[in-house]
């Protein structure tokens, strides 16, 4: 039996204990929970390792180490242990993201060896809703994107990603991984858009989904159509789909400096319940 504290890479047999930790905070952990529910803990299927931190033989905290480094229910002692392991393995991720307090702690410990970051976003409000606000009519033209419309949705996805992250998702591997992710969401019926004359005017995806909660991502309005309220009516439409077909709680997180988006999400029915942080490399 494990005693005191220890950190190790979790194995498929640890799935039940890992899910118990993840599901203790279903909204904040939706992204990683969805991946684990779909792929288990085998690193090849999961797309990364899941590190577990134990105290007195009980799994208390997790850290997903894949394309993102994500501390999960991480205590200060767990963060220090995860930072030690991350320094030993070296940086393999493109970002660190998670609840603001443990993510900031993790970055303080890793910055001397991993820094400088390309961008640090220390305050990203986490917003949730269980029902749409009255008074905002869902855009009837927002619909699910079909599998044969990849050529329609991809330019908008690339534009959104480049605008939000600051680099193109087509760099490196020519966009193969990004295109595969977009295709996965389209195939799952979780990519939504308003399309006019073959052009995407508004789009958003339900990027992570569990039975307890789902997370909207990639919200984007074509620049020439901004200021018309399309983000509100479009989000109301996506929210209606999400609550009816996916999960009883819908979440998203947004940069704190994006005051128009925060106001639009509040008008649709979202409220702020916490704060995320992202470190981009």
PDB file of C-alpha atoms in Angstrom:
ATOM      1  CA  UNK A   1       0.000   0.000   0.000  1.00  0.00           C
ATOM      2  CA  UNK A   2       1.190   3.503  -0.868  1.00  0.00           C
ATOM      3  CA  UNK A   3       2.012   5.717   2.117  1.00  0.00           C
ATOM      4  CA  UNK A   4       2.713   9.411   2.536  1.00  0.00           C
ATOM      5  CA  UNK A   5       2.832  11.034  -0.942  1.00  0.00           C
ATOM      6  CA  UNK A   6       3.869   9.810  -4.358  1.00  0.00           C
ATOM      7  CA  UNK A   7       3.339  10.674  -8.009  1.00  0.00           C
ATOM      8  CA  UNK A   8       3.113   8.217 -10.893  1.00  0.00           C
ATOM      9  CA  UNK A   9       1.720   7.745 -14.383  1.00  0.00           C
ATOM     10  CA  UNK A  10      -1.737   6.226 -14.098  1.00  0.00           C
ATOM     11  CA  UNK A  11      -2.598   2.971 -15.848  1.00  0.00           C
ATOM     12  CA  UNK A  12      -5.891   1.643 -17.281  1.00  0.00           C
ATOM     13  CA  UNK A  13      -6.643  -0.080 -13.984  1.00  0.00           C
ATOM     14  CA  UNK A  14      -6.712   3.316 -12.274  1.00  0.00           C
ATOM     15  CA  UNK A  15      -9.658   4.520 -14.376  1.00  0.00           C
ATOM     16  CA  UNK A  16     -12.273   4.393 -11.622  1.00  0.00           C
ATOM     17  CA  UNK A  17     -10.181   6.384  -9.176  1.00  0.00           C
ATOM     18  CA  UNK A  18      -9.256   8.944 -11.850  1.00  0.00           C
ATOM     19  CA  UNK A  19     -12.889   9.445 -12.862  1.00  0.00           C
ATOM     20  CA  UNK A  20     -13.850   9.956  -9.212  1.00  0.00           C
ATOM     21  CA  UNK A  21     -11.399  12.860  -9.019  1.00  0.00           C
ATOM     22  CA  UNK A  22     -12.456  14.294 -12.386  1.00  0.00           C
ATOM     23  CA  UNK A  23     -16.169  14.066 -11.675  1.00  0.00           C
ATOM     24  CA  UNK A  24     -15.797  15.847  -8.327  1.00  0.00           C
ATOM     25  CA  UNK A  25     -15.625  19.102 -10.347  1.00  0.00           C
ATOM     26  CA  UNK A  26     -17.621  18.278 -13.504  1.00  0.00           C
ATOM     27  CA  UNK A  27     -17.645  21.763 -15.029  1.00  0.00           C
ATOM     28  CA  UNK A  28     -14.007  22.768 -14.501  1.00  0.00           C
ATOM     29  CA  UNK A  29     -12.784  19.307 -15.563  1.00  0.00           C
ATOM     30  CA  UNK A  30     -15.115  18.775 -18.545  1.00  0.00           C
ATOM     31  CA  UNK A  31     -12.360  18.861 -21.171  1.00  0.00           C
ATOM     32  CA  UNK A  32     -10.185  16.186 -19.576  1.00  0.00           C
ATOM     33  CA  UNK A  33     -13.130  14.145 -18.279  1.00  0.00           C
ATOM     34  CA  UNK A  34     -14.540  13.863 -21.804  1.00  0.00           C
ATOM     35  CA  UNK A  35     -11.207  12.585 -23.107  1.00  0.00           C
ATOM     36  CA  UNK A  36     -10.829  10.035 -20.314  1.00  0.00           C
ATOM     37  CA  UNK A  37     -14.414   8.803 -20.640  1.00  0.00           C
ATOM     38  CA  UNK A  38     -13.849   8.264 -24.371  1.00  0.00           C
ATOM     39  CA  UNK A  39     -10.290   6.892 -24.349  1.00  0.00           C
ATOM     40  CA  UNK A  40      -9.518   5.595 -20.870  1.00  0.00           C
ATOM     41  CA  UNK A  41      -6.015   6.039 -19.454  1.00  0.00           C
ATOM     42  CA  UNK A  42      -3.928   4.280 -22.076  1.00  0.00           C
ATOM     43  CA  UNK A  43      -1.501   7.037 -23.191  1.00  0.00           C
ATOM     44  CA  UNK A  44      -1.707   6.090 -26.869  1.00  0.00           C
ATOM     45  CA  UNK A  45      -5.492   6.409 -26.968  1.00  0.00           C
ATOM     46  CA  UNK A  46      -5.645   9.323 -24.533  1.00  0.00           C
ATOM     47  CA  UNK A  47      -3.096  11.384 -26.429  1.00  0.00           C
ATOM     48  CA  UNK A  48      -0.909  11.862 -23.376  1.00  0.00           C
ATOM     49  CA  UNK A  49      -0.150  10.640 -19.900  1.00  0.00           C
ATOM     50  CA  UNK A  50      -2.292  11.112 -16.824  1.00  0.00           C
ATOM     51  CA  UNK A  51      -0.187  11.778 -13.752  1.00  0.00           C
ATOM     52  CA  UNK A  52      -1.655  10.972 -10.371  1.00  0.00           C
ATOM     53  CA  UNK A  53      -0.685  12.397  -6.985  1.00  0.00           C
ATOM     54  CA  UNK A  54      -1.386  10.186  -3.985  1.00  0.00           C
ATOM     55  CA  UNK A  55      -1.414  10.955  -0.306  1.00  0.00           C
ATOM     56  CA  UNK A  56      -1.772   8.181   2.261  1.00  0.00           C
ATOM     57  CA  UNK A  57      -2.604   5.775  -0.534  1.00  0.00           C
ATOM     58  CA  UNK A  58      -5.477   7.787  -1.982  1.00  0.00           C
ATOM     59  CA  UNK A  59      -5.519   9.484  -5.378  1.00  0.00           C
ATOM     60  CA  UNK A  60      -6.156  13.162  -4.712  1.00  0.00           C
ATOM     61  CA  UNK A  61      -4.951  15.159  -7.731  1.00  0.00           C
ATOM     62  CA  UNK A  62      -4.308  14.645 -11.429  1.00  0.00           C
ATOM     63  CA  UNK A  63      -2.359  16.305 -14.207  1.00  0.00           C
ATOM     64  CA  UNK A  64      -3.044  15.625 -17.873  1.00  0.00           C
ATOM     65  CA  UNK A  65       0.198  15.787 -19.853  1.00  0.00           C
ATOM     66  CA  UNK A  66      -0.556  15.812 -23.562  1.00  0.00           C
ATOM     67  CA  UNK A  67      -0.859  18.631 -26.084  1.00  0.00           C
ATOM     68  CA  UNK A  68      -1.898  20.663 -23.032  1.00  0.00           C
ATOM     69  CA  UNK A  69      -0.606  20.405 -19.478  1.00  0.00           C
ATOM     70  CA  UNK A  70      -3.696  20.547 -17.242  1.00  0.00           C
ATOM     71  CA  UNK A  71      -3.609  20.446 -13.410  1.00  0.00           C
ATOM     72  CA  UNK A  72      -6.795  18.867 -12.041  1.00  0.00           C
ATOM     73  CA  UNK A  73      -8.038  19.269  -8.455  1.00  0.00           C
ATOM     74  CA  UNK A  74      -4.390  19.999  -7.729  1.00  0.00           C
ATOM     75  CA  UNK A  75      -3.306  20.930  -4.200  1.00  0.00           C
ATOM     76  CA  UNK A  76      -0.130  23.013  -3.728  1.00  0.00           C
ATOM     77  CA  UNK A  77       1.839  19.864  -2.830  1.00  0.00           C
ATOM     78  CA  UNK A  78       0.502  18.108  -5.922  1.00  0.00           C
ATOM     79  CA  UNK A  79       1.439  21.085  -8.119  1.00  0.00           C
ATOM     80  CA  UNK A  80       5.014  20.929  -6.838  1.00  0.00           C
ATOM     81  CA  UNK A  81       5.173  17.210  -7.600  1.00  0.00           C
ATOM     82  CA  UNK A  82       3.740  17.725 -11.087  1.00  0.00           C
ATOM     83  CA  UNK A  83       6.220  20.549 -11.761  1.00  0.00           C
ATOM     84  CA  UNK A  84       9.123  18.276 -10.765  1.00  0.00           C
ATOM     85  CA  UNK A  85       7.940  15.588 -13.180  1.00  0.00           C
ATOM     86  CA  UNK A  86       7.332  18.134 -15.952  1.00  0.00           C
ATOM     87  CA  UNK A  87      10.860  19.520 -15.597  1.00  0.00           C
ATOM     88  CA  UNK A  88      12.323  16.026 -15.827  1.00  0.00           C
ATOM     89  CA  UNK A  89      10.351  15.082 -18.943  1.00  0.00           C
ATOM     90  CA  UNK A  90      10.815  18.442 -20.652  1.00  0.00           C
ATOM     91  CA  UNK A  91       8.172  20.548 -22.349  1.00  0.00           C
ATOM     92  CA  UNK A  92       6.080  18.599 -24.849  1.00  0.00           C
ATOM     93  CA  UNK A  93       2.900  20.676 -24.643  1.00  0.00           C
ATOM     94  CA  UNK A  94       1.776  23.772 -26.529  1.00  0.00           C
ATOM     95  CA  UNK A  95       0.030  25.247 -23.501  1.00  0.00           C
ATOM     96  CA  UNK A  96      -0.642  25.005 -19.780  1.00  0.00           C
ATOM     97  CA  UNK A  97      -4.303  25.553 -18.993  1.00  0.00           C
ATOM     98  CA  UNK A  98      -6.606  25.033 -16.041  1.00  0.00           C
ATOM     99  CA  UNK A  99      -8.089  26.664 -12.948  1.00  0.00           C
ATOM    100  CA  UNK A 100      -6.186  29.872 -12.324  1.00  0.00           C
ATOM    101  CA  UNK A 101      -4.674  29.240  -8.872  1.00  0.00           C
ATOM    102  CA  UNK A 102      -2.965  25.863  -9.490  1.00  0.00           C
ATOM    103  CA  UNK A 103      -2.077  26.832 -13.066  1.00  0.00           C
ATOM    104  CA  UNK A 104      -0.377  30.031 -11.890  1.00  0.00           C
ATOM    105  CA  UNK A 105       1.511  28.050  -9.232  1.00  0.00           C
ATOM    106  CA  UNK A 106       2.575  25.460 -11.799  1.00  0.00           C
ATOM    107  CA  UNK A 107       3.790  28.152 -14.178  1.00  0.00           C
ATOM    108  CA  UNK A 108       5.794  29.927 -11.466  1.00  0.00           C
ATOM    109  CA  UNK A 109       7.647  26.679 -10.841  1.00  0.00           C
ATOM    110  CA  UNK A 110       8.155  25.854 -14.529  1.00  0.00           C
ATOM    111  CA  UNK A 111       8.892  29.305 -15.962  1.00  0.00           C
ATOM    112  CA  UNK A 112      12.614  29.294 -15.068  1.00  0.00           C
ATOM    113  CA  UNK A 113      13.168  26.178 -17.188  1.00  0.00           C
ATOM    114  CA  UNK A 114      10.291  26.379 -19.682  1.00  0.00           C
ATOM    115  CA  UNK A 115      10.006  30.123 -20.225  1.00  0.00           C
ATOM    116  CA  UNK A 116       9.539  32.498 -21.729  1.00  0.00           C
ATOM    117  CA  UNK A 117       5.961  31.843 -22.831  1.00  0.00           C
ATOM    118  CA  UNK A 118       4.592  33.333 -26.022  1.00  0.00           C
ATOM    119  CA  UNK A 119       1.565  34.623 -24.125  1.00  0.00           C
ATOM    120  CA  UNK A 120       0.181  34.374 -20.582  1.00  0.00           C
ATOM    121  CA  UNK A 121      -3.543  34.899 -19.983  1.00  0.00           C
ATOM    122  CA  UNK A 122      -3.885  34.927 -16.191  1.00  0.00           C
ATOM    123  CA  UNK A 123      -7.598  35.663 -15.914  1.00  0.00           C
ATOM    124  CA  UNK A 124     -10.148  33.867 -18.096  1.00  0.00           C
ATOM    125  CA  UNK A 125     -13.598  33.838 -16.468  1.00  0.00           C
ATOM    126  CA  UNK A 126     -15.307  30.434 -16.426  1.00  0.00           C
ATOM    127  CA  UNK A 127     -18.994  30.876 -17.206  1.00  0.00           C
ATOM    128  CA  UNK A 128     -21.888  28.426 -16.918  1.00  0.00           C
ATOM    129  CA  UNK A 129     -25.624  28.203 -17.444  1.00  0.00           C
ATOM    130  CA  UNK A 130     -28.364  25.633 -17.013  1.00  0.00           C
ATOM    131  CA  UNK A 131     -30.973  27.543 -19.000  1.00  0.00           C
ATOM    132  CA  UNK A 132     -31.094  30.258 -21.637  1.00  0.00           C
ATOM    133  CA  UNK A 133     -31.978  33.789 -20.646  1.00  0.00           C
ATOM    134  CA  UNK A 134     -35.358  35.103 -21.778  1.00  0.00           C
ATOM    135  CA  UNK A 135     -35.451  37.756 -24.448  1.00  0.00           C
ATOM    136  CA  UNK A 136     -32.731  36.451 -26.804  1.00  0.00           C
ATOM    137  CA  UNK A 137     -34.266  34.526 -29.674  1.00  0.00           C
ATOM    138  CA  UNK A 138     -32.013  31.760 -31.065  1.00  0.00           C
ATOM    139  CA  UNK A 139     -30.901  32.401 -34.639  1.00  0.00           C
ATOM    140  CA  UNK A 140     -33.004  29.989 -36.733  1.00  0.00           C
ATOM    141  CA  UNK A 141     -30.287  29.882 -39.392  1.00  0.00           C
ATOM    142  CA  UNK A 142     -27.658  28.407 -37.042  1.00  0.00           C
ATOM    143  CA  UNK A 143     -27.503  24.666 -37.674  1.00  0.00           C
ATOM    144  CA  UNK A 144     -25.266  21.635 -37.425  1.00  0.00           C
ATOM    145  CA  UNK A 145     -22.513  21.460 -40.035  1.00  0.00           C
ATOM    146  CA  UNK A 146     -22.731  18.380 -42.260  1.00  0.00           C
ATOM    147  CA  UNK A 147     -19.836  16.036 -42.975  1.00  0.00           C
ATOM    148  CA  UNK A 148     -19.770  17.189 -46.612  1.00  0.00           C
ATOM    149  CA  UNK A 149     -19.236  20.816 -45.528  1.00  0.00           C
ATOM    150  CA  UNK A 150     -15.671  20.566 -44.230  1.00  0.00           C
ATOM    151  CA  UNK A 151     -14.493  22.916 -46.975  1.00  0.00           C
ATOM    152  CA  UNK A 152     -17.070  25.462 -45.782  1.00  0.00           C
ATOM    153  CA  UNK A 153     -16.290  25.356 -42.063  1.00  0.00           C
ATOM    154  CA  UNK A 154     -12.481  24.980 -42.155  1.00  0.00           C
ATOM    155  CA  UNK A 155     -11.598  28.545 -43.288  1.00  0.00           C
ATOM    156  CA  UNK A 156     -13.692  29.963 -40.434  1.00  0.00           C
ATOM    157  CA  UNK A 157     -12.090  27.587 -37.928  1.00  0.00           C
ATOM    158  CA  UNK A 158      -8.604  28.566 -39.071  1.00  0.00           C
ATOM    159  CA  UNK A 159      -9.482  32.271 -38.904  1.00  0.00           C
ATOM    160  CA  UNK A 160     -10.904  31.892 -35.394  1.00  0.00           C
ATOM    161  CA  UNK A 161      -7.915  29.921 -34.113  1.00  0.00           C
ATOM    162  CA  UNK A 162      -5.396  32.344 -35.611  1.00  0.00           C
ATOM    163  CA  UNK A 163      -7.226  35.360 -34.207  1.00  0.00           C
ATOM    164  CA  UNK A 164      -7.623  33.825 -30.740  1.00  0.00           C
ATOM    165  CA  UNK A 165      -4.288  32.048 -30.262  1.00  0.00           C
ATOM    166  CA  UNK A 166      -2.026  34.243 -32.369  1.00  0.00           C
ATOM    167  CA  UNK A 167      -0.612  31.508 -34.600  1.00  0.00           C
ATOM    168  CA  UNK A 168      -2.112  29.518 -37.455  1.00  0.00           C
ATOM    169  CA  UNK A 169      -3.177  25.919 -36.748  1.00  0.00           C
ATOM    170  CA  UNK A 170      -1.913  25.092 -40.244  1.00  0.00           C
ATOM    171  CA  UNK A 171       1.726  25.511 -39.202  1.00  0.00           C
ATOM    172  CA  UNK A 172       3.926  22.545 -38.397  1.00  0.00           C
ATOM    173  CA  UNK A 173       2.077  19.520 -39.772  1.00  0.00           C
ATOM    174  CA  UNK A 174       0.173  21.495 -42.393  1.00  0.00           C
ATOM    175  CA  UNK A 175      -2.921  21.494 -40.242  1.00  0.00           C
ATOM    176  CA  UNK A 176      -3.517  17.737 -40.297  1.00  0.00           C
ATOM    177  CA  UNK A 177      -4.163  17.420 -36.561  1.00  0.00           C
ATOM    178  CA  UNK A 178      -6.350  20.510 -36.481  1.00  0.00           C
ATOM    179  CA  UNK A 179      -8.379  19.381 -39.479  1.00  0.00           C
ATOM    180  CA  UNK A 180      -8.833  15.982 -37.858  1.00  0.00           C
ATOM    181  CA  UNK A 181     -10.172  17.630 -34.695  1.00  0.00           C
ATOM    182  CA  UNK A 182     -12.616  19.792 -36.675  1.00  0.00           C
ATOM    183  CA  UNK A 183     -13.755  16.711 -38.612  1.00  0.00           C
ATOM    184  CA  UNK A 184     -14.261  14.841 -35.328  1.00  0.00           C
ATOM    185  CA  UNK A 185     -16.568  17.565 -34.010  1.00  0.00           C
ATOM    186  CA  UNK A 186     -18.479  17.754 -37.293  1.00  0.00           C
ATOM    187  CA  UNK A 187     -18.950  13.978 -37.318  1.00  0.00           C
ATOM    188  CA  UNK A 188     -20.203  14.088 -33.726  1.00  0.00           C
ATOM    189  CA  UNK A 189     -22.791  16.737 -34.587  1.00  0.00           C
ATOM    190  CA  UNK A 190     -21.114  19.305 -32.345  1.00  0.00           C
ATOM    191  CA  UNK A 191     -20.115  21.922 -34.943  1.00  0.00           C
ATOM    192  CA  UNK A 192     -22.635  24.704 -35.569  1.00  0.00           C
ATOM    193  CA  UNK A 193     -22.716  27.646 -37.947  1.00  0.00           C
ATOM    194  CA  UNK A 194     -24.792  30.133 -39.839  1.00  0.00           C
ATOM    195  CA  UNK A 195     -23.846  29.852 -43.488  1.00  0.00           C
ATOM    196  CA  UNK A 196     -24.829  32.407 -46.142  1.00  0.00           C
ATOM    197  CA  UNK A 197     -23.878  32.009 -49.804  1.00  0.00           C
ATOM    198  CA  UNK A 198     -21.289  29.386 -48.890  1.00  0.00           C
ATOM    199  CA  UNK A 199     -19.619  31.591 -46.269  1.00  0.00           C
ATOM    200  CA  UNK A 200     -19.664  31.105 -42.492  1.00  0.00           C
ATOM    201  CA  UNK A 201     -21.128  34.154 -40.751  1.00  0.00           C
ATOM    202  CA  UNK A 202     -21.166  32.734 -37.196  1.00  0.00           C
ATOM    203  CA  UNK A 203     -19.764  29.511 -35.773  1.00  0.00           C
ATOM    204  CA  UNK A 204     -19.188  27.673 -32.497  1.00  0.00           C
ATOM    205  CA  UNK A 205     -18.506  24.127 -31.356  1.00  0.00           C
ATOM    206  CA  UNK A 206     -19.324  21.993 -28.352  1.00  0.00           C
ATOM    207  CA  UNK A 207     -15.729  20.974 -27.836  1.00  0.00           C
ATOM    208  CA  UNK A 208     -16.033  18.745 -24.767  1.00  0.00           C
ATOM    209  CA  UNK A 209     -19.053  16.780 -23.634  1.00  0.00           C
ATOM    210  CA  UNK A 210     -19.790  14.558 -20.651  1.00  0.00           C
ATOM    211  CA  UNK A 211     -23.154  13.471 -19.210  1.00  0.00           C
ATOM    212  CA  UNK A 212     -22.706  16.130 -16.498  1.00  0.00           C
ATOM    213  CA  UNK A 213     -21.459  19.157 -18.457  1.00  0.00           C
ATOM    214  CA  UNK A 214     -20.288  20.364 -21.845  1.00  0.00           C
ATOM    215  CA  UNK A 215     -18.080  23.211 -22.988  1.00  0.00           C
ATOM    216  CA  UNK A 216     -18.646  25.592 -25.898  1.00  0.00           C
ATOM    217  CA  UNK A 217     -15.546  26.758 -27.746  1.00  0.00           C
ATOM    218  CA  UNK A 218     -14.474  28.447 -30.956  1.00  0.00           C
ATOM    219  CA  UNK A 219     -17.124  31.163 -30.959  1.00  0.00           C
ATOM    220  CA  UNK A 220     -16.495  33.406 -33.964  1.00  0.00           C
ATOM    221  CA  UNK A 221     -18.309  35.975 -36.088  1.00  0.00           C
ATOM    222  CA  UNK A 222     -16.957  36.974 -39.498  1.00  0.00           C
ATOM    223  CA  UNK A 223     -15.344  40.439 -39.063  1.00  0.00           C
ATOM    224  CA  UNK A 224     -17.547  42.141 -41.628  1.00  0.00           C
ATOM    225  CA  UNK A 225     -20.672  40.978 -39.766  1.00  0.00           C
ATOM    226  CA  UNK A 226     -19.680  41.992 -36.243  1.00  0.00           C
ATOM    227  CA  UNK A 227     -21.783  44.492 -34.315  1.00  0.00           C
ATOM    228  CA  UNK A 228     -25.091  43.012 -35.494  1.00  0.00           C
ATOM    229  CA  UNK A 229     -25.815  40.885 -32.421  1.00  0.00           C
ATOM    230  CA  UNK A 230     -25.068  37.630 -34.251  1.00  0.00           C
ATOM    231  CA  UNK A 231     -22.906  36.332 -31.408  1.00  0.00           C
ATOM    232  CA  UNK A 232     -25.874  36.555 -29.018  1.00  0.00           C
ATOM    233  CA  UNK A 233     -28.513  34.980 -31.243  1.00  0.00           C
ATOM    234  CA  UNK A 234     -25.990  32.434 -32.502  1.00  0.00           C
ATOM    235  CA  UNK A 235     -24.912  31.477 -29.002  1.00  0.00           C
ATOM    236  CA  UNK A 236     -28.562  31.208 -27.961  1.00  0.00           C
ATOM    237  CA  UNK A 237     -29.046  28.699 -30.781  1.00  0.00           C
ATOM    238  CA  UNK A 238     -25.980  26.636 -29.832  1.00  0.00           C
ATOM    239  CA  UNK A 239     -27.015  26.764 -26.174  1.00  0.00           C
ATOM    240  CA  UNK A 240     -30.442  25.407 -27.092  1.00  0.00           C
ATOM    241  CA  UNK A 241     -28.854  22.457 -28.916  1.00  0.00           C
ATOM    242  CA  UNK A 242     -26.397  21.826 -26.075  1.00  0.00           C
ATOM    243  CA  UNK A 243     -29.013  21.758 -23.313  1.00  0.00           C
ATOM    244  CA  UNK A 244     -31.446  19.661 -25.335  1.00  0.00           C
ATOM    245  CA  UNK A 245     -29.012  17.104 -26.738  1.00  0.00           C
ATOM    246  CA  UNK A 246     -25.760  17.059 -24.763  1.00  0.00           C
ATOM    247  CA  UNK A 247     -25.687  17.988 -21.057  1.00  0.00           C
ATOM    248  CA  UNK A 248     -27.667  19.818 -18.359  1.00  0.00           C
ATOM    249  CA  UNK A 249     -24.881  22.348 -17.718  1.00  0.00           C
ATOM    250  CA  UNK A 250     -23.103  24.341 -20.432  1.00  0.00           C
ATOM    251  CA  UNK A 251     -19.818  26.154 -19.826  1.00  0.00           C
ATOM    252  CA  UNK A 252     -17.199  28.225 -21.597  1.00  0.00           C
ATOM    253  CA  UNK A 253     -14.252  30.391 -20.667  1.00  0.00           C
ATOM    254  CA  UNK A 254     -13.298  33.733 -22.150  1.00  0.00           C
ATOM    255  CA  UNK A 255     -10.443  36.221 -21.871  1.00  0.00           C
ATOM    256  CA  UNK A 256     -11.167  38.812 -19.185  1.00  0.00           C
ATOM    257  CA  UNK A 257     -10.243  41.662 -21.521  1.00  0.00           C
ATOM    258  CA  UNK A 258     -12.887  40.587 -24.063  1.00  0.00           C
ATOM    259  CA  UNK A 259     -15.609  42.683 -22.449  1.00  0.00           C
ATOM    260  CA  UNK A 260     -18.018  42.580 -25.435  1.00  0.00           C
ATOM    261  CA  UNK A 261     -17.973  38.756 -25.433  1.00  0.00           C
ATOM    262  CA  UNK A 262     -18.438  38.563 -21.662  1.00  0.00           C
ATOM    263  CA  UNK A 263     -21.412  40.911 -21.874  1.00  0.00           C
ATOM    264  CA  UNK A 264     -22.922  38.945 -24.762  1.00  0.00           C
ATOM    265  CA  UNK A 265     -22.582  35.655 -22.886  1.00  0.00           C
ATOM    266  CA  UNK A 266     -24.228  37.167 -19.803  1.00  0.00           C
ATOM    267  CA  UNK A 267     -27.148  38.369 -21.902  1.00  0.00           C
ATOM    268  CA  UNK A 268     -27.586  34.846 -23.281  1.00  0.00           C
ATOM    269  CA  UNK A 269     -27.734  33.450 -19.730  1.00  0.00           C
ATOM    270  CA  UNK A 270     -24.178  32.627 -18.632  1.00  0.00           C
ATOM    271  CA  UNK A 271     -22.796  33.631 -15.234  1.00  0.00           C
ATOM    272  CA  UNK A 272     -19.196  33.663 -14.001  1.00  0.00           C
ATOM    273  CA  UNK A 273     -18.347  30.925 -11.493  1.00  0.00           C
ATOM    274  CA  UNK A 274     -14.551  30.751 -11.533  1.00  0.00           C
ATOM    275  CA  UNK A 275     -11.369  31.671 -13.365  1.00  0.00           C
ATOM    276  CA  UNK A 276      -9.101  29.775 -15.738  1.00  0.00           C
ATOM    277  CA  UNK A 277      -5.574  30.626 -16.814  1.00  0.00           C
ATOM    278  CA  UNK A 278      -3.674  29.792 -20.005  1.00  0.00           C
ATOM    279  CA  UNK A 279       0.045  29.843 -20.783  1.00  0.00           C
ATOM    280  CA  UNK A 280       0.742  29.623 -24.534  1.00  0.00           C
ATOM    281  CA  UNK A 281       4.068  28.533 -26.040  1.00  0.00           C
TER     282      UNK A 281
END
